[in-house]
mmCIF file of C-alpha atoms in Angstrom:
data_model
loop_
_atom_site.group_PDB
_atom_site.id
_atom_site.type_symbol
_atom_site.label_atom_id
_atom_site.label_comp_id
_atom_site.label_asym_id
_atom_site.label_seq_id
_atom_site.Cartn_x
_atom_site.Cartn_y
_atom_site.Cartn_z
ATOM 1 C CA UNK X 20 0.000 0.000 0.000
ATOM 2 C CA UNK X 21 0.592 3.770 0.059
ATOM 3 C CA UNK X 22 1.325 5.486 3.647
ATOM 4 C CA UNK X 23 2.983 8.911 4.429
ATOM 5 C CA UNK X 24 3.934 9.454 8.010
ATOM 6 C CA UNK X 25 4.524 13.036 9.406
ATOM 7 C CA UNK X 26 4.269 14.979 12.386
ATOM 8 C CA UNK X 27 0.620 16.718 12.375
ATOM 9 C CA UNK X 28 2.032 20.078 14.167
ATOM 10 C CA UNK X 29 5.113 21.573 14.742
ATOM 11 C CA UNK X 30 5.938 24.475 16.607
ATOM 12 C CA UNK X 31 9.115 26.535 16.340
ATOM 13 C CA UNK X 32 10.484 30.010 16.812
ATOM 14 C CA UNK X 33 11.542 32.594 14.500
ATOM 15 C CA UNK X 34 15.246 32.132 13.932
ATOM 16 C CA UNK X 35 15.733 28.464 14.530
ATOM 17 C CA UNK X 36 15.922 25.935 13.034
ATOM 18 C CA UNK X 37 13.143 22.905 12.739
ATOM 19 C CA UNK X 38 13.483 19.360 10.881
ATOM 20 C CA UNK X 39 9.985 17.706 9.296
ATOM 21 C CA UNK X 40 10.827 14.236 9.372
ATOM 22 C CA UNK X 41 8.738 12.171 6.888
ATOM 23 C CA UNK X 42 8.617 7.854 6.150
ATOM 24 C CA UNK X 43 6.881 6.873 3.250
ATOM 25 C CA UNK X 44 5.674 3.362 1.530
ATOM 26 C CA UNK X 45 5.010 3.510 -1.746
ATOM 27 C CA UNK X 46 4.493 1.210 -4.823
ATOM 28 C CA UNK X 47 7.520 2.279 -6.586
ATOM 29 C CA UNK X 48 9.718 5.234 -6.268
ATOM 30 C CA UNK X 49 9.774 8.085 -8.807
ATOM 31 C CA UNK X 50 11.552 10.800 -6.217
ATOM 32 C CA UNK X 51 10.218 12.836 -3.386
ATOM 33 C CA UNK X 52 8.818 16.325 -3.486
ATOM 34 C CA UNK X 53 8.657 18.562 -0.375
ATOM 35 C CA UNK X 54 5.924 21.240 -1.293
ATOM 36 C CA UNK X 55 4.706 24.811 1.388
ATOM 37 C CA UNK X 56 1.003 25.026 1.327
ATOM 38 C CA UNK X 57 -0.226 28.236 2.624
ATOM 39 C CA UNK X 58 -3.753 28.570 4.080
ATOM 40 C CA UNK X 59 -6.090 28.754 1.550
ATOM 41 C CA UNK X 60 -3.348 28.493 -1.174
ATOM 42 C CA UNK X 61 -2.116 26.089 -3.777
ATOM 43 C CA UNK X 62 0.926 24.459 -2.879
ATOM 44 C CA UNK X 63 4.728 25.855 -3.633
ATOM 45 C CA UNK X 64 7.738 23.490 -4.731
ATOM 46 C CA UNK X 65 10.159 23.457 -2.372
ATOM 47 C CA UNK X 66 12.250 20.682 -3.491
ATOM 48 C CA UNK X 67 12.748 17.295 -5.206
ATOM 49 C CA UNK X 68 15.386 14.373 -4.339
ATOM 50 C CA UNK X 69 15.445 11.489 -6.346
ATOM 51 C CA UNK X 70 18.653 10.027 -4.957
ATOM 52 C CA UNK X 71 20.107 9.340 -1.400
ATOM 53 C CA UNK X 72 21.389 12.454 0.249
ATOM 54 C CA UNK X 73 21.101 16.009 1.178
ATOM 55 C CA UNK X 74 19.780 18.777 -1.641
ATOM 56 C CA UNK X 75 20.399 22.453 -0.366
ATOM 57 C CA UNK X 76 18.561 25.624 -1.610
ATOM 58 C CA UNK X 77 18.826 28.434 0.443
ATOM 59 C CA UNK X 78 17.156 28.090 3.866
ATOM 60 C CA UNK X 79 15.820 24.809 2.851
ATOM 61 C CA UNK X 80 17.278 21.885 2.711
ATOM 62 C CA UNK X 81 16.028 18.215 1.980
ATOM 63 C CA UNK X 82 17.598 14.313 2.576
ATOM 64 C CA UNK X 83 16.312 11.460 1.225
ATOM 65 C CA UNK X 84 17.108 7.677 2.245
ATOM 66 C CA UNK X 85 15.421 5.133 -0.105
ATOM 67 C CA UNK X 86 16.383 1.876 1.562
ATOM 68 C CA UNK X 87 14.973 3.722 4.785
ATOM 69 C CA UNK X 88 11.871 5.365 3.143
ATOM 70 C CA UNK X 89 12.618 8.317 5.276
ATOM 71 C CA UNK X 90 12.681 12.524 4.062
ATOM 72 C CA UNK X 91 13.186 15.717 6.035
ATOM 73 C CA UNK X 92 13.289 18.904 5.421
ATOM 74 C CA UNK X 93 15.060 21.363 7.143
ATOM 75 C CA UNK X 94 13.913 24.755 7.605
ATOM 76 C CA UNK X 95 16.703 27.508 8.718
ATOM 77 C CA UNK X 96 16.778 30.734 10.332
ATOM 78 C CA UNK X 97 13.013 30.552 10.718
ATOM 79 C CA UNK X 98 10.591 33.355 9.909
ATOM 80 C CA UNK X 99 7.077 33.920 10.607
ATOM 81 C CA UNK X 100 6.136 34.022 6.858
ATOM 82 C CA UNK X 101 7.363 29.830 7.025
ATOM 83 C CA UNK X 102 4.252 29.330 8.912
ATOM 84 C CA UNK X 103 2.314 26.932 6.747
ATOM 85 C CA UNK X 104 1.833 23.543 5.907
ATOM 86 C CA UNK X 105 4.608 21.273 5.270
ATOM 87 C CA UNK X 106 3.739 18.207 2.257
ATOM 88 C CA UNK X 107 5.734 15.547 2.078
ATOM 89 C CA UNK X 108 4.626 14.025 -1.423
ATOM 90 C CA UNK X 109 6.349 11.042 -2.830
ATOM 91 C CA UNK X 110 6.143 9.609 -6.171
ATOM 92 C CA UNK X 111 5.002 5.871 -7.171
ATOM 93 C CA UNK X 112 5.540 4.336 -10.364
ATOM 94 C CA UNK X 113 2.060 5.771 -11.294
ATOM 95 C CA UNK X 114 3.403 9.065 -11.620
ATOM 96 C CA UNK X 115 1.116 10.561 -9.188
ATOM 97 C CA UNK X 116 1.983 13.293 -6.609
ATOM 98 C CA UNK X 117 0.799 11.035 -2.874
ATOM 99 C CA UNK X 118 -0.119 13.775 -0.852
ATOM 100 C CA UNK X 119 -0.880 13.292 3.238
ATOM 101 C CA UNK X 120 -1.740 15.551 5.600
ATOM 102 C CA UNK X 121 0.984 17.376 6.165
ATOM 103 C CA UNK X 122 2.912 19.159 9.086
ATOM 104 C CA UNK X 123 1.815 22.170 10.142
ATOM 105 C CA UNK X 124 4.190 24.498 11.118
ATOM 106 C CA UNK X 125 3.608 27.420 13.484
ATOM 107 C CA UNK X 126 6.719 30.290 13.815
ATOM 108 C CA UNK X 127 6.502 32.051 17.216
ATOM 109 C CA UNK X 128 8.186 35.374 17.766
ATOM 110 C CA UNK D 114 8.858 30.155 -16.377
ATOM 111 C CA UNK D 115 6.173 27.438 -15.249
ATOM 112 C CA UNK D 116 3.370 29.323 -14.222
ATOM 113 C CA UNK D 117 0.211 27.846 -14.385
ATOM 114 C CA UNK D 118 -3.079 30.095 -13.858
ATOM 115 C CA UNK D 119 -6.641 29.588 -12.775
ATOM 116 C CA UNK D 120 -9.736 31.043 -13.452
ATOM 117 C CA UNK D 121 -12.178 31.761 -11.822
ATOM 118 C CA UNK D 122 -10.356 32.402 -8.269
ATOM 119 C CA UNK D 123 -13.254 31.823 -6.480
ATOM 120 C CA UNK D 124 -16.959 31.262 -7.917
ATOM 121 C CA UNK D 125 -19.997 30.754 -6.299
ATOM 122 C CA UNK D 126 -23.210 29.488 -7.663
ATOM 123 C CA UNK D 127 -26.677 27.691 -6.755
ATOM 124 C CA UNK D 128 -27.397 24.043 -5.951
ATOM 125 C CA UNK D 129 -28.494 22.219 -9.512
ATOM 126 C CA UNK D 130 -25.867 24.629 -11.563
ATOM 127 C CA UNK D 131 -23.050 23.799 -13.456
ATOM 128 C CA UNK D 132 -19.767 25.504 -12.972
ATOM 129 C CA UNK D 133 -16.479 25.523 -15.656
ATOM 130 C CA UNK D 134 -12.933 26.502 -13.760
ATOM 131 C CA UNK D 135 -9.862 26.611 -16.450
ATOM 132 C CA UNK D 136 -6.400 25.903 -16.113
ATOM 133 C CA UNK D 137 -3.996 27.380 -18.228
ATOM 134 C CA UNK D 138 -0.422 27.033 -18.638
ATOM 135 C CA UNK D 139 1.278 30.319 -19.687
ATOM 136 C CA UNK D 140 4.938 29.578 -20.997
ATOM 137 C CA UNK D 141 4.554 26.057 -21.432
ATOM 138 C CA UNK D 142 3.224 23.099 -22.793
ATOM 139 C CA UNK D 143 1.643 21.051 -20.321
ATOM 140 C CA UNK D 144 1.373 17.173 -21.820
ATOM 141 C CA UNK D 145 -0.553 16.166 -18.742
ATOM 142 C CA UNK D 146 -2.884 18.155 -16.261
ATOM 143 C CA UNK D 147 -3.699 17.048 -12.854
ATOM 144 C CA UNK D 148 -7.276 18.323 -10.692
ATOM 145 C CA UNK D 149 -7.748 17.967 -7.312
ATOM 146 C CA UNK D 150 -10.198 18.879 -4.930
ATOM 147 C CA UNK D 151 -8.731 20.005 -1.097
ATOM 148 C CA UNK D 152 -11.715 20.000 1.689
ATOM 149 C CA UNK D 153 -10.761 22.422 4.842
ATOM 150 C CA UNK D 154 -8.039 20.748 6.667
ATOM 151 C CA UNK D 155 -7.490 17.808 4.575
ATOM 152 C CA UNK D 156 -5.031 16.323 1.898
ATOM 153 C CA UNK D 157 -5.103 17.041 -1.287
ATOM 154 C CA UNK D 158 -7.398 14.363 -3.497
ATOM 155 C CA UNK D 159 -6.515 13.749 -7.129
ATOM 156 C CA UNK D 160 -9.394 13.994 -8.977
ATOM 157 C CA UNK D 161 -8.149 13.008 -12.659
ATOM 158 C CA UNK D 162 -5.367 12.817 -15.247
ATOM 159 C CA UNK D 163 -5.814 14.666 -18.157
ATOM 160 C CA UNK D 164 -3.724 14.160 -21.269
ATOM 161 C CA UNK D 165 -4.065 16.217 -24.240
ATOM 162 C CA UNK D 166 -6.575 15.265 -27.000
ATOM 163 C CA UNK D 167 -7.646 11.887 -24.902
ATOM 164 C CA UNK D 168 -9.608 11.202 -22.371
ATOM 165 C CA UNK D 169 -9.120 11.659 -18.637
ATOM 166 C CA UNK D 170 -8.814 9.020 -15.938
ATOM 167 C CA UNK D 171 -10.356 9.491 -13.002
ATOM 168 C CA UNK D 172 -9.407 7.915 -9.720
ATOM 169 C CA UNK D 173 -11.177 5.618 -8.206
ATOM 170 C CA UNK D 174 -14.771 7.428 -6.730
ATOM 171 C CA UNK D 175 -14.810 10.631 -8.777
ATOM 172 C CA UNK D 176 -17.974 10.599 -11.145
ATOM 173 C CA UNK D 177 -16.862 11.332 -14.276
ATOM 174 C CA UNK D 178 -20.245 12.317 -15.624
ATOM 175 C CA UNK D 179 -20.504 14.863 -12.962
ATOM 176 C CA UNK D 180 -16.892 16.387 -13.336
ATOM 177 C CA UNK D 181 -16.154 16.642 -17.260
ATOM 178 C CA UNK D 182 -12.692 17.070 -17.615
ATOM 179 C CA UNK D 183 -11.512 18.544 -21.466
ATOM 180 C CA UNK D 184 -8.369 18.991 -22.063
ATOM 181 C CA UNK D 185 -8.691 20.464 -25.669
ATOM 182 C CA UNK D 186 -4.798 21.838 -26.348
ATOM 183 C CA UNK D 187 -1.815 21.478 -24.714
ATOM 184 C CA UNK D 188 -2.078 25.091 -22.703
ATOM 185 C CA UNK D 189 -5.826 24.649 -21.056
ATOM 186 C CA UNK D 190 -7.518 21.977 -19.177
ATOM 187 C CA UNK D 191 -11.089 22.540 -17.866
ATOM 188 C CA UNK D 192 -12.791 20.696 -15.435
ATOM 189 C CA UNK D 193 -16.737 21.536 -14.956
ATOM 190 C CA UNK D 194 -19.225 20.425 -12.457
ATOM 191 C CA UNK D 195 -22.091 20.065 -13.592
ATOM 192 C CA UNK D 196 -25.492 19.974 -11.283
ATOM 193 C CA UNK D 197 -23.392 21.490 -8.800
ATOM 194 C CA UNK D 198 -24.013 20.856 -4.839
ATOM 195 C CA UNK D 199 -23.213 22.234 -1.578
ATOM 196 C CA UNK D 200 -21.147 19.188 -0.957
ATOM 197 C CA UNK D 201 -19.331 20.164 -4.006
ATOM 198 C CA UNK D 202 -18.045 23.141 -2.434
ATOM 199 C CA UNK D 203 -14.824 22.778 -2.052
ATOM 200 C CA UNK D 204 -11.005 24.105 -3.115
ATOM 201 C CA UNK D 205 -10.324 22.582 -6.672
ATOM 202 C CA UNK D 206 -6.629 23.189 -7.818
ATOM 203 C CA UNK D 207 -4.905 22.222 -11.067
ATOM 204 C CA UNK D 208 -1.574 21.196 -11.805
ATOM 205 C CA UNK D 209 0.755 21.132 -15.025
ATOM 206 C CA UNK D 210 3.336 18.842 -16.237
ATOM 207 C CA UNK D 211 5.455 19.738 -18.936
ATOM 208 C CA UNK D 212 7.732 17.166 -19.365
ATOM 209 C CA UNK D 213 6.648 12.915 -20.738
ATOM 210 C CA UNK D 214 8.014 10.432 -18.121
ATOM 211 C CA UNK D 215 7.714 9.896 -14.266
ATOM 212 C CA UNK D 216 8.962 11.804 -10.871
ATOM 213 C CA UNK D 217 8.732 15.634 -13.096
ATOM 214 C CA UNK D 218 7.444 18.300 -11.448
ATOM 215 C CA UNK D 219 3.728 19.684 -11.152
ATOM 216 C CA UNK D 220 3.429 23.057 -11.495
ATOM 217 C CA UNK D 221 0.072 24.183 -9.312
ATOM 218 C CA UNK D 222 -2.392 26.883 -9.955
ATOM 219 C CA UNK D 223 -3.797 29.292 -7.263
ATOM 220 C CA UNK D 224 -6.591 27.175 -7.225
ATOM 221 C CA UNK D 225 -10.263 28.044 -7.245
ATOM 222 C CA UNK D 226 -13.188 28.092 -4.067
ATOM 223 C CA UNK D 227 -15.878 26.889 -5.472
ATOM 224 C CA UNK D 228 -19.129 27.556 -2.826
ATOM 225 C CA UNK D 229 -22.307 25.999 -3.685
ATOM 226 C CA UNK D 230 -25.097 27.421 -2.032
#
């Protein structure tokens, strides 16, 4: 079967830094996008690994184990604008985004 | 690049209508277009596949007679609900993919509120 597994809530504040930790089960593996989802907003690419190991970009970073089925992304230097939903959406060898629930992040001052 | 627009933003309309939301991609060609449908709090549901110049598959539970997808050229997709209800209200979003094969990205649109009243 298909299963995501990520924290519901997070809570952080502004200027830290926070890890989303993610396991996944999939039917095949075609990479693993982390997306932002604002409330009441479409969701925003963040990143995509395909292959073991850490991809930076900026504040954000994202790791990937396949043998483990395990993602997180890392968010640095926090700010209160990175409160939003956090989507940890693999790929199976449909094609298809799997989307969960989510992590929902809340920045504190 | 890769931006992918919706339209209507947000619509609302009266029980028995039907209701057409388009998704457009700008500066690309999108070979496949994705619809989902978000309800508050929850996780995004794929609605359908839509390829260009075939028909869409629709996952398993969607009516396809009540949610025609057409997917007419490789820059829109629309997705109408037809004899609309209040449990069709809901946040439908579209997504494009411009490239054939597996794991590409989906480029999302703003999405659109649709409130049936």
């Amino acid at each position: 079967g298909q299963n995501i597994d990520q924290p519901t809530e997070m809570t952080a504040t502004e200027g830290a830094i926070v890890q989303i930790n993610c396991t996944y089960q999939t039917s095949g593996f075609n990479g693993l996008f982390w997306y932002q989802q604002h409330a009441g907003e479409a969701p925003t690419f963040l990143s995509y690994n395909v292959l073991d190991g850490l991809e930076e970009k900026g504040r954000f970073s994202s790791f990937l184990s396949r043998s483990k089925g395990y993602s997180y992304l890392l968010l640095k230097e926090l700010q209160m604008k990175d409160s939003a939903s956090y989507l940890c959406t693999p790929v199976g060898n449909t094609g298809k985004l799997i989307f969960g629930q989510g992590t929902t992040l809340q920045v504190k001052p | 690049g890769a931006v992918v627009s919706q339209h209507p933003s947000w619509v609302i309309c009266k029980s028995g209508t039907s209701v057409k939301i388009e998704c457009r991609s700008l500066d690309f060609q999108a070979t496949t277009m994705f619809w989902y449908r978000q309800f508050p709090k929850q996780s995004l549901m794929l609605m359908a596949t839509s390829n260009e110049g075939s028909k869409a598959t629709y996952e398993q539970g969607v009516e396809k007679d009540k949610f025609l997808i057409n997917h007419a050229s490789l820059t829109l997709s629309t997705l109408t609900v037809t004899s609309a209800h209040p449990e069709d209200s809901s946040f439908y979003i579209c997504s494009a993919d411009g490239l054939a094969g597996v794991g590409n990205e989906q480029y999302f649109g703003p999405g659109t509120r649709l409130t049936v009243t």
